[in-house]
């Protein structure tokens, strides 16, 4: 009993590292706010839809580029390339992170290869269909995986 008495007497302060600093993302007005809002509302409405490789409908599920294609086609009748790699090569200006506007496409990969795409919604967040077994979700560009694999962005709304 004496040995136990020594363990509970005082409160030990556990020092935890501070949370990682979240970057402050500037608000950049899209060139066409009405179109950008339509894209964002549709993309966000699809959060929770199952991931399916090659998928391009809410009923059948989405892969990353299928989600992007569906949203832009459904809301703006805009036909875009089908793969993330082709989307990254698509016409339009490349955008630096501090100039991202709602509706921009954000790309991820490694070694110079693009393998994933999402739709930027603002405040450092994007909607995407990440992986098998998952669902369409909203993530933050400052998340360690996404930050480490970010390869750039493109503006398709002009």
C-alpha positions as a LaTeX table, in Angstrom:
\begin{tabular}{lrrr}
\hline
Residue & $x$ (\AA) & $y$ (\AA) & $z$ (\AA) \\
\hline
Unk1 & 0.00 & 0.00 & 0.00 \\
Unk2 & 2.85 & 2.38 & 0.81 \\
Unk3 & 4.25 & 1.94 & $-2.69$ \\
Unk4 & 0.92 & 2.99 & $-4.23$ \\
Unk5 & 0.64 & 6.08 & $-2.03$ \\
Unk6 & 3.68 & 7.61 & $-3.72$ \\
Unk7 & 2.12 & 7.33 & $-7.21$ \\
Unk8 & $-1.07$ & 9.29 & $-6.71$ \\
Unk9 & 0.06 & 12.12 & $-4.48$ \\
Unk10 & 0.90 & 14.88 & $-6.95$ \\
Unk11 & $-0.30$ & 15.81 & $-10.40$ \\
Unk12 & 2.25 & 15.26 & $-13.10$ \\
Unk13 & 2.12 & 17.75 & $-15.95$ \\
Unk14 & 2.31 & 16.10 & $-19.32$ \\
Unk15 & 3.90 & 18.38 & $-21.85$ \\
Unk16 & 2.50 & 17.98 & $-25.32$ \\
Unk17 & 3.99 & 19.60 & $-28.35$ \\
Unk18 & 1.98 & 22.56 & $-29.60$ \\
Unk19 & $-0.37$ & 21.78 & $-32.49$ \\
Unk20 & 1.15 & 22.43 & $-35.90$ \\
Unk21 & 0.60 & 25.97 & $-37.08$ \\
Unk22 & $-2.18$ & 26.20 & $-39.61$ \\
Unk23 & $-1.31$ & 28.50 & $-42.43$ \\
Unk24 & $-3.54$ & 31.52 & $-42.95$ \\
Unk25 & $-4.95$ & 31.18 & $-46.46$ \\
Unk26 & $-5.72$ & 34.46 & $-48.20$ \\
Unk27 & $-9.17$ & 34.90 & $-49.68$ \\
Unk28 & $-8.85$ & 35.28 & $-53.44$ \\
Unk29 & $-12.03$ & 36.23 & $-55.26$ \\
Unk30 & $-12.72$ & 33.87 & $-58.17$ \\
Unk31 & $-13.04$ & 35.44 & $-61.62$ \\
Unk32 & $-16.61$ & 34.09 & $-61.85$ \\
Unk33 & $-18.04$ & 33.91 & $-58.30$ \\
Unk34 & $-21.39$ & 32.49 & $-59.46$ \\
Unk35 & $-19.73$ & 29.61 & $-61.34$ \\
Unk36 & $-17.29$ & 28.98 & $-58.47$ \\
Unk37 & $-20.14$ & 28.89 & $-55.95$ \\
Unk38 & $-22.08$ & 26.40 & $-58.11$ \\
Unk39 & $-19.01$ & 24.14 & $-58.35$ \\
Unk40 & $-18.36$ & 24.33 & $-54.60$ \\
Unk41 & $-21.94$ & 23.65 & $-53.57$ \\
Unk42 & $-22.14$ & 20.63 & $-55.87$ \\
Unk43 & $-18.75$ & 19.26 & $-54.80$ \\
Unk44 & $-19.55$ & 19.66 & $-51.10$ \\
Unk45 & $-22.95$ & 18.02 & $-51.60$ \\
Unk46 & $-21.12$ & 14.89 & $-52.78$ \\
Unk47 & $-19.10$ & 14.48 & $-49.56$ \\
Unk48 & $-19.76$ & 10.95 & $-48.30$ \\
Unk49 & $-20.22$ & 9.41 & $-51.77$ \\
Unk50 & $-18.22$ & 6.15 & $-51.96$ \\
Unk51 & $-14.90$ & 6.00 & $-53.79$ \\
Unk52 & $-14.82$ & 3.75 & $-56.84$ \\
Unk53 & $-11.90$ & 3.46 & $-59.23$ \\
Unk54 & $-13.06$ & 4.74 & $-62.62$ \\
Unk55 & $-16.29$ & 6.02 & $-61.05$ \\
Unk56 & $-17.88$ & 9.20 & $-62.36$ \\
Unk57 & $-21.44$ & 9.36 & $-60.97$ \\
Unk58 & $-22.97$ & 9.84 & $-57.53$ \\
Unk59 & $-24.83$ & 6.54 & $-57.93$ \\
Unk60 & $-21.76$ & 4.54 & $-58.94$ \\
Unk61 & $-19.16$ & 6.37 & $-56.85$ \\
Unk62 & $-16.19$ & 8.50 & $-57.84$ \\
Unk63 & $-12.48$ & 8.40 & $-58.29$ \\
Unk64 & $-10.68$ & 11.75 & $-57.99$ \\
Unk65 & $-10.83$ & 12.83 & $-61.62$ \\
Unk66 & $-14.31$ & 11.37 & $-62.06$ \\
Unk67 & $-15.50$ & 13.66 & $-59.25$ \\
Unk68 & $-13.89$ & 16.73 & $-60.83$ \\
Unk69 & $-15.32$ & 15.89 & $-64.26$ \\
Unk70 & $-18.80$ & 15.22 & $-62.90$ \\
Unk71 & $-18.98$ & 18.48 & $-60.91$ \\
Unk72 & $-17.77$ & 20.72 & $-63.75$ \\
Unk73 & $-19.90$ & 18.98 & $-66.36$ \\
Unk74 & $-23.01$ & 18.92 & $-64.13$ \\
Unk75 & $-22.81$ & 22.54 & $-62.98$ \\
Unk76 & $-21.16$ & 24.33 & $-65.90$ \\
Unk77 & $-21.47$ & 21.96 & $-68.88$ \\
Unk78 & $-17.66$ & 22.09 & $-69.00$ \\
Unk79 & $-15.94$ & 19.02 & $-70.40$ \\
Unk80 & $-12.50$ & 18.43 & $-68.86$ \\
Unk81 & $-9.83$ & 15.78 & $-69.45$ \\
Unk82 & $-10.55$ & 12.49 & $-67.64$ \\
Unk83 & $-7.33$ & 11.74 & $-65.72$ \\
Unk84 & $-5.56$ & 13.73 & $-63.02$ \\
Unk85 & $-2.40$ & 13.81 & $-65.16$ \\
Unk86 & $-4.31$ & 15.17 & $-68.17$ \\
Unk87 & $-6.13$ & 17.69 & $-65.97$ \\
Unk88 & $-2.76$ & 18.96 & $-64.70$ \\
Unk89 & $-1.64$ & 19.44 & $-68.31$ \\
Unk90 & $-4.93$ & 21.11 & $-69.31$ \\
Unk91 & $-4.91$ & 24.67 & $-70.58$ \\
Unk92 & $-5.11$ & 27.40 & $-68.01$ \\
Unk93 & $-2.76$ & 29.24 & $-65.73$ \\
Unk94 & $-0.83$ & 27.51 & $-62.98$ \\
Unk95 & $-1.64$ & 29.01 & $-59.59$ \\
Unk96 & 0.69 & 29.51 & $-56.62$ \\
Unk97 & $-0.81$ & 28.40 & $-53.28$ \\
Unk98 & $-1.29$ & 31.96 & $-51.98$ \\
Unk99 & $-3.43$ & 32.80 & $-55.02$ \\
Unk100 & $-5.79$ & 29.80 & $-54.89$ \\
Unk101 & $-9.44$ & 30.71 & $-55.48$ \\
Unk102 & $-12.58$ & 28.64 & $-55.01$ \\
Unk103 & $-12.99$ & 26.22 & $-57.91$ \\
Unk104 & $-9.27$ & 25.86 & $-58.71$ \\
Unk105 & $-7.99$ & 22.33 & $-59.20$ \\
Unk106 & $-5.28$ & 21.17 & $-56.79$ \\
Unk107 & $-2.89$ & 18.35 & $-57.71$ \\
Unk108 & $-0.87$ & 15.82 & $-55.76$ \\
Unk109 & 1.75 & 13.19 & $-56.55$ \\
Unk110 & 5.45 & 12.62 & $-56.17$ \\
Unk111 & 8.57 & 12.62 & $-58.25$ \\
Unk112 & 7.03 & 15.09 & $-60.67$ \\
Unk113 & 4.11 & 12.76 & $-61.45$ \\
Unk114 & 0.53 & 13.84 & $-60.78$ \\
Unk115 & $-1.65$ & 11.06 & $-59.42$ \\
Unk116 & $-4.49$ & 12.86 & $-57.60$ \\
Unk117 & $-6.74$ & 15.92 & $-58.01$ \\
Unk118 & $-9.26$ & 17.82 & $-55.92$ \\
Unk119 & $-11.35$ & 21.00 & $-56.03$ \\
Unk120 & $-10.21$ & 23.89 & $-53.86$ \\
Unk121 & $-13.04$ & 25.33 & $-51.75$ \\
Unk122 & $-11.22$ & 28.03 & $-49.77$ \\
Unk123 & $-9.48$ & 28.44 & $-46.41$ \\
Unk124 & $-6.91$ & 25.83 & $-47.41$ \\
Unk125 & $-9.51$ & 23.09 & $-47.89$ \\
Unk126 & $-10.38$ & 20.92 & $-50.87$ \\
Unk127 & $-12.95$ & 18.27 & $-51.82$ \\
Unk128 & $-11.67$ & 15.03 & $-53.33$ \\
Unk129 & $-12.23$ & 11.28 & $-53.68$ \\
Unk130 & $-9.10$ & 9.94 & $-51.99$ \\
Unk131 & $-8.89$ & 6.15 & $-52.06$ \\
Unk132 & $-10.41$ & 2.70 & $-52.25$ \\
Unk133 & $-12.60$ & 2.02 & $-49.25$ \\
Unk134 & $-13.06$ & 5.73 & $-48.59$ \\
Unk135 & $-15.58$ & 8.37 & $-49.53$ \\
Unk136 & $-15.53$ & 11.82 & $-51.08$ \\
Unk137 & $-14.34$ & 14.11 & $-48.32$ \\
Unk138 & $-13.14$ & 17.57 & $-47.40$ \\
Unk139 & $-9.46$ & 17.79 & $-46.39$ \\
Unk140 & $-6.94$ & 20.51 & $-45.59$ \\
Unk141 & $-3.95$ & 21.26 & $-47.81$ \\
Unk142 & $-1.89$ & 21.66 & $-44.62$ \\
Unk143 & $-2.44$ & 18.01 & $-43.67$ \\
Unk144 & 0.96 & 16.34 & $-43.60$ \\
Unk145 & 0.27 & 13.93 & $-46.47$ \\
Unk146 & $-1.32$ & 16.54 & $-48.73$ \\
Unk147 & 1.30 & 19.19 & $-47.96$ \\
Unk148 & 4.12 & 16.73 & $-48.73$ \\
Unk149 & 2.53 & 15.55 & $-52.00$ \\
Unk150 & 1.18 & 18.86 & $-53.34$ \\
Unk151 & 2.39 & 19.41 & $-56.91$ \\
Unk152 & 0.46 & 22.52 & $-57.97$ \\
Unk153 & $-2.86$ & 23.99 & $-59.03$ \\
Unk154 & $-4.69$ & 25.09 & $-62.17$ \\
Unk155 & $-7.45$ & 27.61 & $-62.72$ \\
Unk156 & $-10.19$ & 26.39 & $-65.05$ \\
Unk157 & $-12.76$ & 29.08 & $-64.20$ \\
Unk158 & $-11.98$ & 32.32 & $-65.99$ \\
\hline
\end{tabular}
